[in-house]
PDB file of C-alpha atoms in Angstrom:
ATOM      1  CA  MET A  23     180.473 130.218  29.438  1.00 48.00           C
ATOM      2  CA  THR A  24     179.461 126.427  29.119  1.00 52.00           C
ATOM      3  CA  VAL A  25     178.693 124.164  32.082  1.00 51.00           C
ATOM      4  CA  PRO A  26     180.272 120.796  32.108  1.00 56.00           C
ATOM      5  CA  LYS A  27     178.262 117.808  31.687  1.00 57.00           C
ATOM      6  CA  MET A  28     179.356 116.351  35.025  1.00 53.00           C
ATOM      7  CA  SER A  29     178.010 119.574  36.662  1.00 48.00           C
ATOM      8  CA  ILE A  30     174.478 119.162  35.008  1.00 54.00           C
ATOM      9  CA  VAL A  31     174.216 115.407  36.174  1.00 48.00           C
ATOM     10  CA  ILE A  32     175.143 116.396  39.656  1.00 54.00           C
ATOM     11  CA  ILE A  33     172.272 119.601  39.619  1.00 54.00           C
ATOM     12  CA  CYS A  34     169.890 116.987  37.986  1.00 45.00           C
ATOM     13  CA  TRP A  35     170.478 114.274  40.631  1.00 46.00           C
ATOM     14  CA  PHE A  36     170.256 116.847  43.657  1.00 48.00           C
ATOM     15  CA  LEU A  37     166.893 118.305  41.994  1.00 48.00           C
ATOM     16  CA  ALA A  38     165.344 114.853  41.549  1.00 46.00           C
ATOM     17  CA  SER A  39     166.295 113.841  45.065  1.00 44.00           C
ATOM     18  CA  VAL A  40     164.944 116.614  46.791  1.00 45.00           C
ATOM     19  CA  ILE A  41     161.652 116.534  44.788  1.00 45.00           C
ATOM     20  CA  ALA A  42     161.381 112.700  45.519  1.00 47.00           C
ATOM     21  CA  VAL A  43     161.445 113.043  49.490  1.00 57.00           C
ATOM     22  CA  GLU A  44     158.578 111.136  50.466  1.00 83.00           C
ATOM     23  CA  LYS A  45     155.775 112.944  52.441  1.00 86.00           C
ATOM     24  CA  TYR A  46     153.137 111.711  54.771  1.00 87.00           C
ATOM     25  CA  THR A  47     149.512 111.404  53.522  1.00 87.00           C
ATOM     26  CA  ASP A  48     147.951 114.730  53.732  1.00 88.00           C
ATOM     27  CA  LYS A  49     144.439 112.967  53.979  1.00 88.00           C
ATOM     28  CA  TYR A  50     143.766 113.973  57.363  1.00 86.00           C
ATOM     29  CA  ASP A  51     145.268 117.414  57.257  1.00 88.00           C
ATOM     30  CA  ASN A  52     142.013 119.273  57.737  1.00 90.00           C
ATOM     31  CA  ILE A  53     141.316 117.876  61.094  1.00 88.00           C
ATOM     32  CA  ASN A  54     140.723 120.267  63.926  1.00 90.00           C
ATOM     33  CA  MET A  55     143.411 119.916  66.266  1.00 90.00           C
ATOM     34  CA  GLN A  56     142.157 122.450  68.823  1.00 92.00           C
ATOM     35  CA  GLU A  57     138.872 120.824  68.738  1.00 93.00           C
ATOM     36  CA  ILE A  58     140.674 117.600  69.921  1.00 92.00           C
ATOM     37  CA  LEU A  59     143.051 119.148  72.364  1.00 94.00           C
ATOM     38  CA  ASP A  60     139.728 121.003  74.008  1.00 96.00           C
ATOM     39  CA  ASN A  61     137.900 117.748  74.473  1.00 95.00           C
ATOM     40  CA  ARG A  62     139.079 115.483  76.911  1.00 94.00           C
ATOM     41  CA  ARG A  63     137.497 112.544  75.735  1.00 95.00           C
ATOM     42  CA  LEU A  64     138.922 112.999  72.304  1.00 93.00           C
ATOM     43  CA  LEU A  65     142.380 113.744  73.650  1.00 94.00           C
ATOM     44  CA  LEU A  66     142.304 110.847  75.656  1.00 96.00           C
ATOM     45  CA  ALA A  67     141.341 108.462  72.914  1.00 95.00           C
ATOM     46  CA  TYR A  68     143.961 109.708  70.643  1.00 94.00           C
ATOM     47  CA  ALA A  69     146.653 109.388  73.424  1.00 95.00           C
ATOM     48  CA  ASN A  70     145.688 105.768  74.179  1.00 96.00           C
ATOM     49  CA  CYS A  71     145.752 104.903  70.614  1.00 95.00           C
ATOM     50  CA  ILE A  72     149.437 106.368  70.216  1.00 95.00           C
ATOM     51  CA  LEU A  73     150.282 104.654  73.451  1.00 96.00           C
ATOM     52  CA  ASP A  74     148.810 101.101  72.245  1.00 96.00           C
ATOM     53  CA  LYS A  75     146.377 101.465  75.291  1.00 96.00           C
ATOM     54  CA  GLY A  76     143.180 101.553  73.216  1.00 95.00           C
ATOM     55  CA  LYS A  77     141.373 101.608  69.958  1.00 95.00           C
ATOM     56  CA  CYS A  78     142.556 103.681  66.994  1.00 95.00           C
ATOM     57  CA  SER A  79     140.422 105.890  64.441  1.00 93.00           C
ATOM     58  CA  PRO A  80     141.991 105.734  61.139  1.00 93.00           C
ATOM     59  CA  GLU A  81     143.799 109.062  61.619  1.00 91.00           C
ATOM     60  CA  GLY A  82     144.979 107.890  64.914  1.00 92.00           C
ATOM     61  CA  LYS A  83     146.229 104.706  63.192  1.00 94.00           C
ATOM     62  CA  GLU A  84     147.955 106.937  60.595  1.00 92.00           C
ATOM     63  CA  LEU A  85     149.551 109.009  63.322  1.00 91.00           C
ATOM     64  CA  ARG A  86     150.734 106.245  65.235  1.00 94.00           C
ATOM     65  CA  GLU A  87     152.345 104.788  62.512  1.00 94.00           C
ATOM     66  CA  HIS A  88     154.270 107.624  61.673  1.00 92.00           C
ATOM     67  CA  ILE A  89     155.001 109.307  65.139  1.00 91.00           C
ATOM     68  CA  GLN A  90     158.289 107.778  66.008  1.00 90.00           C
ATOM     69  CA  ASP A  91     159.862 108.940  62.397  1.00 90.00           C
ATOM     70  CA  ALA A  92     158.182 112.251  62.700  1.00 88.00           C
ATOM     71  CA  LEU A  93     159.618 113.049  66.178  1.00 85.00           C
ATOM     72  CA  GLU A  94     162.915 111.897  65.377  1.00 84.00           C
ATOM     73  CA  THR A  95     163.455 113.726  62.070  1.00 86.00           C
ATOM     74  CA  GLY A  96     161.882 117.050  63.124  1.00 84.00           C
ATOM     75  CA  CYS A  97     158.888 116.131  60.936  1.00 86.00           C
ATOM     76  CA  LYS A  98     160.838 116.170  57.537  1.00 91.00           C
ATOM     77  CA  LYS A  99     157.843 114.055  55.917  1.00 92.00           C
ATOM     78  CA  CYS A 100     155.445 116.308  57.282  1.00 89.00           C
ATOM     79  CA  THR A 101     153.196 118.657  55.291  1.00 91.00           C
ATOM     80  CA  GLU A 102     153.126 122.256  56.443  1.00 91.00           C
ATOM     81  CA  ALA A 103     149.715 121.886  58.001  1.00 91.00           C
ATOM     82  CA  GLN A 104     151.212 118.550  59.857  1.00 89.00           C
ATOM     83  CA  VAL A 105     154.123 120.782  61.384  1.00 88.00           C
ATOM     84  CA  ASN A 106     151.830 123.208  62.412  1.00 89.00           C
ATOM     85  CA  GLY A 107     149.451 120.512  64.083  1.00 90.00           C
ATOM     86  CA  ALA A 108     152.178 118.811  65.807  1.00 87.00           C
ATOM     87  CA  THR A 109     153.887 122.129  67.154  1.00 87.00           C
ATOM     88  CA  VAL A 110     150.204 123.007  68.799  1.00 91.00           C
ATOM     89  CA  VAL A 111     149.777 119.612  70.097  1.00 91.00           C
ATOM     90  CA  ILE A 112     153.044 119.079  71.516  1.00 87.00           C
ATOM     91  CA  GLU A 113     153.053 122.747  73.214  1.00 88.00           C
ATOM     92  CA  HIS A 114     149.543 122.053  74.633  1.00 92.00           C
ATOM     93  CA  LEU A 115     150.875 118.581  76.149  1.00 92.00           C
ATOM     94  CA  ILE A 116     153.943 120.164  77.618  1.00 88.00           C
ATOM     95  CA  LYS A 117     151.440 122.914  79.048  1.00 89.00           C
ATOM     96  CA  ASN A 118     148.625 121.196  79.988  1.00 92.00           C
ATOM     97  CA  GLU A 119     148.855 117.445  79.987  1.00 93.00           C
ATOM     98  CA  ARG A 120     152.514 116.705  81.715  1.00 91.00           C
ATOM     99  CA  ASP A 121     151.267 112.966  82.259  1.00 94.00           C
ATOM    100  CA  ILE A 122     150.314 112.192  78.586  1.00 95.00           C
ATOM    101  CA  TRP A 123     153.665 114.182  77.351  1.00 90.00           C
ATOM    102  CA  LYS A 124     155.648 112.040  79.873  1.00 92.00           C
ATOM    103  CA  GLN A 125     153.835 108.757  78.815  1.00 95.00           C
ATOM    104  CA  LEU A 126     154.797 109.798  75.009  1.00 93.00           C
ATOM    105  CA  THR A 127     157.900 110.696  75.407  1.00 91.00           C
ATOM    106  CA  ASP A 128     158.665 107.464  77.680  1.00 93.00           C
ATOM    107  CA  LYS A 129     157.451 105.351  75.085  1.00 94.00           C
ATOM    108  CA  TYR A 130     158.908 107.169  71.875  1.00 92.00           C
ATOM    109  CA  ASP A 131     161.883 108.656  73.378  1.00 90.00           C
ATOM    110  CA  PRO A 132     163.157 106.604  76.293  1.00 91.00           C
ATOM    111  CA  LYS A 133     166.742 108.031  75.965  1.00 90.00           C
ATOM    112  CA  GLY A 134     165.439 111.661  75.897  1.00 86.00           C
ATOM    113  CA  SER A 135     167.151 112.423  72.448  1.00 84.00           C
ATOM    114  CA  TRP A 136     164.462 114.843  71.070  1.00 85.00           C
ATOM    115  CA  ARG A 137     162.372 115.409  74.167  1.00 81.00           C
ATOM    116  CA  LYS A 138     164.793 118.224  75.148  1.00 81.00           C
ATOM    117  CA  LYS A 139     164.480 119.894  71.872  1.00 81.00           C
ATOM    118  CA  TYR A 140     160.884 120.189  71.888  1.00 80.00           C
ATOM    119  CA  GLU A 141     160.710 121.411  75.403  1.00 82.00           C
ATOM    120  CA  ASP A 142     163.632 123.997  74.603  1.00 82.00           C
ATOM    121  CA  ARG A 143     161.261 125.446  72.054  1.00 80.00           C
ATOM    122  CA  ALA A 144     158.196 125.386  74.104  1.00 79.00           C
ATOM    123  CA  ARG A 145     160.449 127.493  76.788  1.00 83.00           C
ATOM    124  CA  GLU A 146     161.410 129.747  74.162  1.00 86.00           C
ATOM    125  CA  LYS A 147     157.607 130.506  73.375  1.00 80.00           C
ATOM    126  CA  GLY A 148     157.246 131.341  77.255  1.00 83.00           C
ATOM    127  CA  ILE A 149     155.882 127.826  78.380  1.00 78.00           C
ATOM    128  CA  VAL A 150     156.711 126.933  81.880  1.00 78.00           C
ATOM    129  CA  ILE A 151     157.719 123.549  82.197  1.00 74.00           C
ATOM    130  CA  PRO A 152     157.547 122.265  85.876  1.00 68.00           C
ATOM    131  CA  LYS A 153     160.418 119.695  87.032  1.00 70.00           C
ATOM    132  CA  ASP A 154     159.319 116.286  86.912  1.00 59.00           C
TER     133      ASP A 154
END
């Protein structure tokens, strides 16, 4: 049985497009997210950077540059470490830092199009979300 040449071309094109998916840099993948979440000063510095309210570290600038795209696409360009870190941070903010979460969603999701998805995921993990 032979595979038609057109099928081979389509399969090659598909594989090339999957392989070519751009990823965000993994330069900061080893940052200890829990350390930042446990240190209010660090957490506020990152939040202020992302919210355009303060100075940014190099990793904060990188995050601010990609946060809109990452949130809207479900982190499709994220590395596995970035997906895991984003999940930890979002759940922490929803559970413990409602004011920061609200400011972030107001800035990056004014229509509420992705906020519900992330809050539903948090609820599935047992995180109680108070009514705003």
